[in-house]
């Protein structure tokens, strides 16, 4: 070939090769930069979605949650300038919040925040940023590509904290039987989610759920089933913030595998005539059947042989002597808590005047009394004080003082006395004047003569104290600034009305200390023993029933158990081990009641069957839920209302996409 025809070919080849080399460099360098930016964006939106859900759990504020998402995203992307956000942070309504935040460098973060009722809250985040090309610019029209990433976070979905959950797959996938059977009278009312890994069957009565029904292998649950609005329970159409639930299929709930509560105390003998039981290990089933009352000291009760109550009234509720009518503190409540089941254990008190050499100011004094005790957890003593009793008045004349006689109430180790000076009356205010210790034995073997203010006609015993001028000086006055249990301090909050007629009063609701409940399930203390705002680490009076393999729960229609758990036990009120902590307890538990029972906390028996036989087994406005292998409802059907206040720590935010 003529060499002249080959001249210039090398230049063409070099030009082609240069283009290939530049393209490969562009792919290698700018492609790697694009991958790194995409990875950084994804990590930033993931972190932002999780931060938003966590902040919502902590504060309950959507605005704070959205601000947290923006801040965490900016920190992760090293964007330290405040973005311009439109239309502004807010709370979702029937429509979600759509928020767009633009940073000075052009990075854009969008948040779509939805409130989905029983499915909780969802945060869907998307971010975009332009990639400034280097080598690849010569291969484009000069524009820079946009790199994007998305993430979704969910929090407070009731599916993860169901009111009723049956873990067995009976009735699904060819397996026989039924996981959740409702066969009773009336309607089983559920506030929260109902979850079943097997078939749900409603063969008698009805099922009404204010929440979602998760039926793994059923698109619809046969029988008298209705789904109402969450959280009000009203029938649809639902007006926001109410959200209608639905039946959802295909989900399998995994056993959360809660660990057993720690047993700190040693072996205990069979219950006797002492009204107070102590926590620890009970080798034999107590088989309670004597028609007496027992007060449970705080702690874990490990019932190796199971727990049967066939006639007694058992509780860890600390109540005042002579509970007041909720709407009138000058009258006693018709239903005294510790008189349930005919146990006749509710204490009372008398107020009178007595001649003395140390007289008090003349006039009509008003008085309220509270029950006090201390319970121990992890070596620390925690003080508990009940709501006040009903109010009585006594007119002190010349040379007179006040005499107070108390017929003991189960669980009290002393009584705090609150007085309102003359002219104040039962409207108060009341101030702390002193304490009356419980000096004698408190037994439950002869309560037929209770209350009794002297003598031995009531085995619970009685106490007497005189309040004269050595206590009630002329300067005595209630002091709203005085700390609890100091001279002049105000009493605890009062009880609230019963759920229904002929039921006992409810404990005070939670409130910032010193207001609110100071004695029972709504009390929270810090680890050192000081009153604290809920939620926190310690519920001072908490009890947990731990029944290992070989024992079983049998609460019959002849007795009552009114028991609450607490934060230190992750709200396990009845605990039986499952497969995660072998040997699993696979017994058949029975839950019934005579008139007034409640298990405030979680009934957790993941490998065992549970049969609920009577509505009176749930005489409370809130519970932490039921988790069992199979669940059967017979008899009159109860209302079961889920509350996060009495449930295990809810799962943290989860990435859902």
XYZ file of C-alpha atoms in Angstrom:
657
model
C 0.000 0.000 0.000
C 1.214 3.480 -0.777
C 2.628 4.997 2.394
C 1.175 8.333 1.378
C -2.360 6.903 1.817
C -1.587 5.919 5.409
C -0.458 9.364 6.558
C -2.851 10.919 9.224
C -4.465 7.663 10.372
C -2.607 7.729 13.696
C -4.148 11.072 14.543
C -7.658 9.704 13.999
C -6.929 6.644 16.104
C -5.461 8.759 18.891
C -8.545 11.004 18.843
C -10.843 8.002 19.117
C -8.756 6.495 21.871
C -8.718 9.796 23.772
C -12.517 9.905 23.692
C -12.635 6.354 25.025
C -10.090 7.130 27.736
C -11.971 10.285 28.778
C -15.250 8.339 28.838
C -13.713 5.627 30.962
C -12.238 8.246 33.287
C -15.640 9.918 33.490
C -17.274 6.628 34.390
C -14.588 5.794 36.912
C -14.351 9.182 38.608
C -17.751 10.841 38.193
C -19.507 7.485 38.437
C -17.779 6.851 41.751
C -18.695 10.347 42.899
C -22.327 9.731 41.927
C -22.331 6.438 43.836
C -20.792 8.100 46.904
C -23.331 10.941 46.791
C -26.204 8.474 46.404
C -24.892 6.510 49.385
C -24.560 9.666 51.509
C -28.054 10.831 50.573
C -29.531 7.437 51.440
C -27.801 7.343 54.806
C -28.949 10.902 55.530
C -32.637 10.308 54.710
C -32.596 6.999 56.623
C -31.245 8.797 59.675
C -33.746 11.617 59.236
C -36.716 9.234 59.039
C -35.603 7.454 62.214
C -34.938 10.741 64.007
C -38.406 12.026 63.156
C -40.131 8.969 64.614
C -37.988 8.984 67.748
C -38.687 12.664 68.361
C -42.425 12.103 67.893
C -42.327 9.323 70.513
C -40.434 11.555 72.925
C -42.449 14.739 72.535
C -45.725 13.918 70.782
C -45.045 16.939 68.554
C -45.057 16.561 64.780
C -43.397 19.954 64.401
C -40.503 18.847 66.606
C -40.283 15.574 64.680
C -40.099 17.316 61.303
C -37.518 19.776 62.605
C -35.446 16.873 63.923
C -35.541 15.210 60.503
C -34.341 18.407 58.825
C -31.559 18.905 61.366
C -30.256 15.323 61.191
C -30.359 15.329 57.403
C -28.390 18.588 57.251
C -25.804 17.336 59.738
C -25.247 14.095 57.830
C -24.901 15.963 54.519
C -22.636 18.606 56.100
C -25.133 21.343 55.313
C -24.832 23.849 58.105
C -27.020 26.616 56.715
C -30.698 26.835 57.643
C -32.868 25.731 54.722
C -35.919 27.538 53.419
C -38.931 25.316 54.190
C -42.334 25.681 52.575
C -45.150 25.793 53.509
C -43.783 25.291 57.047
C -43.711 22.634 59.728
C -47.097 21.400 60.901
C -49.348 18.638 62.145
C -51.008 16.265 59.683
C -54.777 16.176 59.523
C -56.948 14.171 57.155
C -54.294 15.047 54.561
C -50.584 14.592 55.190
C -48.082 17.390 55.689
C -46.068 18.042 52.514
C -42.932 19.966 53.385
C -40.120 21.021 51.046
C -36.849 22.362 52.442
C -34.263 23.868 50.060
C -30.670 24.428 51.169
C -28.462 27.223 49.772
C -26.452 24.761 47.647
C -29.636 23.548 45.935
C -30.094 20.329 47.928
C -33.797 19.631 48.445
C -35.384 17.570 51.226
C -39.105 16.758 51.083
C -41.123 15.276 53.913
C -44.563 13.697 53.611
C -45.916 13.125 57.141
C -49.108 11.132 57.635
C -51.131 10.229 60.737
C -52.712 6.823 60.047
C -54.671 6.116 63.217
C -53.983 2.576 64.476
C -51.117 2.231 61.997
C -49.325 5.065 63.732
C -47.405 7.811 61.963
C -45.317 7.597 58.810
C -42.533 9.871 57.631
C -41.669 9.555 53.927
C -38.543 11.502 53.019
C -36.898 12.183 49.654
C -33.723 14.141 48.946
C -32.098 15.367 45.727
C -28.766 17.052 45.036
C -27.049 18.009 41.790
C -23.724 16.311 41.021
C -21.128 18.710 39.628
C -19.571 16.673 36.820
C -15.859 16.776 36.123
C -14.701 14.531 33.252
C -18.201 13.503 32.209
C -19.209 17.064 31.409
C -17.727 16.779 27.884
C -20.021 13.828 27.240
C -23.211 15.737 28.125
C -25.017 18.868 27.078
C -23.430 20.694 30.022
C -26.179 20.012 32.564
C -25.540 18.268 35.886
C -27.520 15.139 36.843
C -29.621 15.033 40.006
C -28.986 12.224 42.488
C -31.877 11.207 44.730
C -32.714 8.899 47.652
C -35.890 8.067 49.572
C -36.697 6.549 52.949
C -39.786 5.860 55.033
C -40.089 5.570 58.796
C -43.013 4.289 60.829
C -43.711 4.622 64.538
C -46.506 3.836 67.022
C -48.145 1.189 64.840
C -50.495 -0.747 67.145
C -49.670 -3.890 65.212
C -46.440 -4.003 67.210
C -48.270 -3.562 70.533
C -51.584 -5.387 69.995
C -54.433 -5.435 72.477
C -55.108 -9.107 71.725
C -52.636 -11.384 69.950
C -52.922 -15.130 69.264
C -49.600 -16.533 68.057
C -50.742 -20.015 66.993
C -51.309 -20.682 63.274
C -54.288 -22.985 63.895
C -56.816 -22.752 61.088
C -54.320 -21.457 58.516
C -52.209 -23.254 55.937
C -54.081 -26.505 56.338
C -53.695 -26.614 60.113
C -56.798 -27.473 62.101
C -58.407 -25.554 64.939
C -58.826 -21.867 65.710
C -56.264 -19.455 67.125
C -58.746 -16.860 68.409
C -62.257 -18.012 69.301
C -65.009 -15.668 70.486
C -67.999 -17.565 71.817
C -69.899 -15.670 74.479
C -72.666 -13.245 75.231
C -72.714 -9.583 74.302
C -69.839 -7.991 72.412
C -66.105 -8.230 72.923
C -65.074 -4.579 72.685
C -61.423 -3.972 71.842
C -59.637 -0.633 71.757
C -56.508 -1.270 69.695
C -55.456 -3.995 67.276
C -56.485 -7.656 67.224
C -53.800 -9.874 65.686
C -53.977 -13.580 64.956
C -51.456 -15.821 63.212
C -54.250 -18.339 62.758
C -57.968 -18.279 62.121
C -60.330 -15.947 63.977
C -63.796 -17.322 64.642
C -66.789 -15.453 66.113
C -69.370 -18.137 66.885
C -71.241 -16.445 69.725
C -71.621 -12.814 70.649
C -69.829 -10.192 68.592
C -66.474 -8.520 68.078
C -66.112 -4.742 67.856
C -62.615 -3.392 67.216
C -61.559 0.244 67.303
C -58.366 -0.417 65.411
C -57.235 -2.976 62.860
C -57.829 -6.719 62.673
C -54.808 -8.626 61.361
C -56.078 -12.057 60.316
C -53.165 -13.821 58.630
C -55.175 -16.081 56.339
C -58.588 -14.366 56.237
C -59.604 -11.431 54.107
C -62.726 -11.132 56.271
C -63.601 -12.551 59.677
C -66.925 -14.402 59.672
C -69.513 -13.596 62.312
C -70.813 -10.440 63.990
C -67.716 -8.314 63.474
C -67.562 -4.534 63.238
C -64.597 -2.198 62.914
C -65.096 1.254 64.363
C -63.166 4.493 64.486
C -59.863 4.742 66.312
C -59.412 6.083 68.963
C -62.979 7.100 69.879
C -64.678 3.793 69.119
C -67.496 5.619 67.284
C -69.070 3.998 64.278
C -68.021 5.233 60.799
C -68.040 7.592 59.061
C -65.002 8.728 61.019
C -64.161 12.368 61.480
C -60.472 13.141 61.901
C -58.618 12.610 64.219
C -60.658 9.404 64.241
C -59.452 6.945 61.609
C -61.347 3.881 60.474
C -59.584 0.571 60.951
C -59.615 -2.342 58.526
C -59.133 -6.087 58.270
C -55.650 -6.792 56.977
C -54.329 -10.167 55.898
C -50.998 -11.889 55.377
C -49.118 -10.704 58.455
C -47.440 -13.081 60.915
C -46.735 -11.675 64.385
C -43.476 -12.928 65.863
C -43.360 -13.722 69.580
C -41.579 -10.712 71.132
C -39.703 -13.099 73.427
C -39.905 -11.035 76.592
C -37.491 -12.216 79.315
C -38.808 -13.360 82.694
C -38.977 -10.778 85.489
C -36.112 -11.117 87.987
C -37.010 -12.809 91.273
C -35.158 -11.005 94.055
C -36.721 -12.621 97.126
C -36.260 -16.164 98.449
C -38.627 -18.988 99.305
C -41.986 -18.239 100.918
C -44.377 -20.427 102.832
C -48.059 -20.926 102.108
C -50.268 -17.866 102.692
C -51.550 -17.698 106.257
C -53.498 -15.219 108.361
C -51.145 -12.272 107.815
C -53.043 -10.004 105.422
C -49.811 -9.003 103.623
C -48.126 -11.483 101.268
C -44.452 -11.131 100.389
C -42.847 -11.634 96.975
C -40.582 -14.594 96.347
C -40.739 -18.236 95.323
C -43.829 -20.257 96.273
C -43.230 -23.981 95.821
C -46.885 -24.980 96.062
C -50.018 -23.606 94.468
C -51.644 -21.392 97.143
C -55.148 -22.612 96.216
C -56.783 -19.553 97.758
C -60.344 -20.405 98.747
C -61.091 -19.061 102.243
C -63.039 -15.925 101.338
C -60.402 -13.618 102.842
C -58.367 -10.660 101.595
C -54.636 -10.505 100.827
C -52.474 -7.485 100.079
C -49.484 -8.119 97.805
C -46.224 -6.388 98.693
C -44.393 -5.130 95.630
C -42.172 -7.616 93.797
C -42.157 -10.780 91.700
C -44.219 -13.786 92.794
C -42.879 -16.984 91.258
C -45.593 -19.607 91.538
C -43.795 -22.909 90.831
C -46.960 -24.964 91.261
C -49.223 -22.440 89.558
C -51.648 -19.924 91.021
C -55.283 -20.672 91.827
C -57.724 -18.216 93.378
C -61.055 -19.810 94.079
C -62.519 -17.454 96.649
C -60.209 -14.718 97.971
C -59.755 -11.050 97.117
C -56.101 -10.372 96.212
C -54.621 -7.012 95.251
C -51.640 -4.688 95.504
C -53.871 -1.592 95.395
C -53.240 0.765 98.334
C -56.560 2.389 99.255
C -57.590 4.861 101.978
C -59.846 3.877 104.842
C -63.382 5.019 103.979
C -63.111 5.894 100.300
C -65.183 8.920 99.311
C -67.909 9.252 96.774
C -66.066 10.691 93.771
C -68.544 13.543 93.331
C -68.886 14.380 97.055
C -65.975 14.044 99.478
C -68.334 14.292 102.469
C -69.898 10.902 101.705
C -68.479 7.406 101.585
C -68.449 5.553 98.262
C -71.109 2.878 97.999
C -68.547 0.336 96.790
C -65.460 0.188 99.012
C -62.638 -1.492 97.075
C -61.517 -3.873 99.833
C -65.093 -5.040 100.473
C -65.192 -6.815 97.110
C -66.188 -10.496 97.201
C -67.687 -9.937 100.652
C -64.177 -9.879 102.152
C -65.234 -6.975 104.421
C -61.678 -5.642 104.584
C -62.175 -1.957 103.758
C -60.927 0.137 106.648
C -62.619 3.229 107.995
C -62.057 5.932 110.608
C -63.854 7.972 113.250
C -63.287 11.608 114.242
C -64.303 12.978 117.626
C -63.248 15.552 120.219
C -61.659 14.840 123.589
C -60.842 16.961 126.631
C -57.157 17.734 127.006
C -54.693 19.980 128.750
C -53.370 21.047 125.345
C -56.477 22.305 123.555
C -56.551 23.351 119.906
C -58.257 26.351 118.320
C -62.009 26.281 118.738
C -64.221 25.619 115.752
C -65.155 23.004 113.196
C -62.081 21.127 111.944
C -62.245 18.991 108.784
C -60.102 15.893 108.270
C -58.991 13.511 105.523
C -56.838 10.404 106.003
C -54.534 8.599 103.563
C -52.936 5.147 103.737
C -49.134 4.998 103.582
C -46.583 2.225 103.102
C -43.105 1.700 101.658
C -42.139 -0.976 99.161
C -38.635 -1.946 98.131
C -37.127 -2.464 94.702
C -33.468 -3.181 94.011
C -32.517 -2.185 97.555
C -34.280 1.196 97.470
C -37.362 2.006 99.522
C -40.235 3.731 97.707
C -42.985 5.574 99.529
C -46.603 5.073 98.513
C -49.527 7.206 99.673
C -53.136 6.599 98.728
C -55.721 9.110 97.664
C -57.594 10.768 100.567
C -60.496 9.260 102.486
C -63.862 10.916 102.691
C -63.986 14.064 104.833
C -65.353 14.281 108.350
C -65.722 17.317 110.627
C -65.629 17.782 114.396
C -66.343 20.940 116.401
C -63.626 21.548 119.000
C -64.829 23.429 122.059
C -63.038 24.877 125.079
C -60.243 22.607 126.318
C -60.658 20.062 123.542
C -58.491 18.309 120.923
C -59.206 15.895 118.079
C -59.207 12.127 118.500
C -58.861 9.925 115.406
C -59.558 6.191 115.459
C -58.697 4.109 112.381
C -59.876 0.621 111.530
C -56.992 -0.714 109.452
C -57.062 -1.207 105.703
C -54.914 -3.925 104.038
C -51.412 -2.806 103.129
C -51.191 0.373 105.203
C -48.295 0.656 107.643
C -49.317 4.168 108.726
C -51.872 6.868 108.007
C -51.246 10.495 107.117
C -53.708 12.984 108.600
C -54.672 16.151 106.724
C -56.654 18.908 108.431
C -58.493 21.996 107.318
C -58.661 24.664 110.072
C -61.966 26.042 111.328
C -64.078 27.883 108.757
C -62.521 25.960 105.851
C -64.707 22.866 106.031
C -64.475 19.887 103.692
C -63.825 22.186 100.751
C -60.343 22.646 102.223
C -57.572 23.265 101.566
C -56.083 20.540 103.760
C -52.580 20.462 105.220
C -50.500 17.575 106.539
C -50.654 17.483 110.347
C -49.018 14.181 111.297
C -48.992 10.389 110.967
C -50.584 7.484 112.804
C -48.437 4.314 112.736
C -49.931 0.828 112.490
C -48.708 -0.738 115.713
C -50.320 -4.160 115.963
C -50.720 -7.214 113.780
C -52.958 -6.998 110.722
C -54.668 -10.335 110.064
C -57.388 -11.444 107.700
C -58.814 -14.398 109.642
C -61.692 -12.561 111.371
C -62.920 -9.600 109.347
C -66.635 -10.160 109.884
C -66.697 -7.468 112.579
C -64.799 -4.874 110.554
C -64.602 -1.954 110.723
C -63.965 -1.735 114.462
C -62.282 1.213 116.183
C -61.408 -0.493 119.454
C -61.155 -3.995 120.828
C -60.399 -7.164 118.881
C -63.623 -7.663 116.944
C -61.810 -6.988 113.658
C -58.582 -8.951 113.087
C -57.225 -6.187 110.854
C -56.765 -4.142 114.030
C -57.204 -0.458 114.814
C -55.159 2.595 115.769
C -55.837 5.741 117.825
C -54.151 9.167 117.897
C -54.831 12.546 119.494
C -54.064 15.803 117.702
C -53.743 18.575 120.286
C -51.942 21.922 120.426
C -48.548 20.225 120.592
C -49.256 19.299 116.962
C -51.837 21.831 115.820
C -50.296 25.090 116.961
C -52.146 28.362 116.316
C -49.841 28.820 113.299
C -50.992 25.624 111.605
C -52.110 26.280 108.025
C -52.118 24.330 104.754
C -49.139 25.255 102.574
C -49.343 24.602 98.815
C -45.549 25.007 98.517
C -44.662 22.422 101.160
C -43.152 19.156 99.800
C -45.175 15.973 100.328
C -45.149 14.555 103.858
C -43.999 17.816 105.424
C -46.000 19.997 107.809
C -48.832 21.803 106.003
C -48.375 19.954 102.680
C -51.419 19.329 100.527
C -52.762 15.741 100.248
C -52.509 13.594 97.099
C -55.033 13.907 94.302
C -58.473 12.404 94.853
C -59.876 9.253 93.324
C -62.017 9.532 90.226
C -65.438 8.069 89.567
C -66.099 4.387 88.921
C -66.290 3.072 85.371
C -69.846 1.871 85.955
C -72.365 1.742 88.764
C -71.497 -0.682 91.560
C -67.798 -0.645 90.671
C -65.024 0.808 92.845
C -63.524 4.253 92.349
C -60.600 4.653 89.981
C -57.165 5.812 91.098
C -56.111 9.376 90.269
C -54.770 9.849 86.774
C -51.122 10.545 86.083
C -49.988 14.111 86.591
C -46.827 16.065 87.298
C -45.783 15.417 90.921
C -46.860 16.019 93.576
C -50.262 15.826 91.865
C -51.632 12.579 90.473
C -51.479 9.042 91.792
C -48.910 8.468 94.547
C -49.774 4.862 95.364
C -50.721 2.584 92.501
C -50.395 1.939 88.772
C -50.248 5.631 87.839
C -47.361 6.422 90.214
C -43.859 6.869 88.836
C -40.663 7.281 90.855
C -37.068 7.923 89.907
C -34.465 5.286 90.748
C -33.562 7.119 93.969
C -37.114 7.084 95.291
C -38.296 10.598 94.417
C -41.653 11.226 92.761
C -41.244 11.599 89.009
C -43.348 12.332 85.951
C -44.364 9.209 84.042
C -43.008 7.376 82.198
C -39.902 6.539 84.183
C -38.046 3.560 85.599
C -40.048 2.520 88.668
C -43.682 1.872 89.548
C -43.251 1.465 93.325
C -46.110 -0.938 94.085
C -45.692 -3.134 91.008
C -46.267 -6.883 91.134
C -45.497 -9.569 88.547
C -46.845 -13.136 88.593
C -44.221 -15.483 87.118
C -45.534 -18.983 86.411
C -42.876 -21.323 84.964
C -43.474 -24.599 83.157
C -45.310 -26.997 85.440
C -47.705 -24.385 86.839
C -50.844 -22.762 85.520
C -53.110 -19.795 86.183
C -56.609 -20.582 87.407
C -58.623 -17.510 88.362
C -62.144 -18.767 88.944
C -65.551 -17.105 89.189
C -65.353 -17.342 92.998
C -62.395 -15.014 93.613
C -60.894 -11.746 92.409
C -57.408 -10.515 91.533
C -56.917 -6.779 91.064
C -53.206 -6.489 90.284
C -50.968 -3.985 88.509
C -47.421 -4.355 87.210
C -44.887 -1.629 86.412
C -42.012 -0.262 84.394
C -39.299 -2.245 86.193
C -40.990 -5.444 84.981
C -41.735 -4.113 81.493
C -45.387 -4.213 82.608
C -45.495 -8.041 82.696
C -48.380 -8.671 85.096
C -48.709 -12.390 84.262
C -45.643 -13.987 82.724
C -45.231 -17.533 81.472
C -42.095 -18.378 79.471
C -42.302 -19.218 75.801
C -39.940 -20.953 73.415
C -37.381 -18.148 73.788
C -36.873 -19.116 77.461
C -37.307 -22.894 77.686
C -38.867 -24.883 79.069
C -41.944 -23.170 77.662
C -45.126 -23.184 79.705
C -47.781 -24.848 77.528
C -50.592 -25.115 80.084
C -54.231 -24.115 79.706
C -54.866 -20.937 81.709
C -58.279 -19.850 82.920
C -59.122 -16.209 83.608
C -62.412 -15.419 85.339
C -63.625 -13.321 88.283
C -66.307 -13.057 90.918
C -67.035 -9.344 90.535
C -63.993 -7.021 90.369
C -60.776 -8.286 88.813
C -58.160 -6.551 86.719
C -54.707 -7.331 85.406
C -53.174 -3.946 84.668
C -50.228 -4.698 82.441
C -49.495 -7.429 79.893
C -50.787 -10.970 80.160
C -47.948 -12.759 78.370
C -48.330 -16.542 77.925
C -46.925 -17.038 74.392
C -46.871 -20.864 74.354
C -49.991 -21.449 76.439
C -53.733 -21.364 75.938
C -55.822 -18.713 77.666
C -59.567 -18.878 78.244
C -61.344 -15.714 79.437
C -64.600 -16.747 81.065
C -66.168 -13.561 82.394
C -66.281 -9.847 81.696
C -65.527 -9.094 85.356
C -61.947 -10.258 84.737
C -61.299 -6.808 83.182
C -62.762 -4.276 85.648
C -60.388 -1.504 84.592
C -60.277 1.168 81.944
C -56.827 0.219 80.597
C -54.596 -2.781 80.059
C -51.314 -3.572 78.372
C -52.716 -6.346 76.215
C -52.948 -10.131 75.964
C -50.412 -12.290 74.123
C -51.058 -16.030 74.141
C -50.678 -19.064 71.904
C -54.447 -19.483 71.579
C -57.203 -17.361 73.127
C -60.837 -18.261 73.803
C -63.514 -15.906 75.113
C -66.557 -17.472 76.786
C -69.376 -16.152 78.964
C -70.187 -12.460 79.121
C -67.677 -10.686 76.911
C -65.541 -7.833 78.326
C -64.272 -4.524 77.019
C -60.479 -4.491 76.725
C -58.813 -1.123 76.217
C -55.147 -0.914 75.307
C -52.997 1.815 76.833
C -49.322 2.434 76.147
C -49.102 3.575 79.783
C -49.369 -0.063 80.923
C -47.588 -1.849 78.074
C -43.988 -2.795 77.293
C -41.750 -0.123 75.865
C -43.094 0.463 72.344
C -40.785 -0.428 69.460
C -38.635 2.418 68.216
C -39.073 3.875 64.762
C -38.649 1.347 61.984
C -37.564 1.933 58.388
C -40.456 0.687 56.306
C -39.013 1.352 52.831
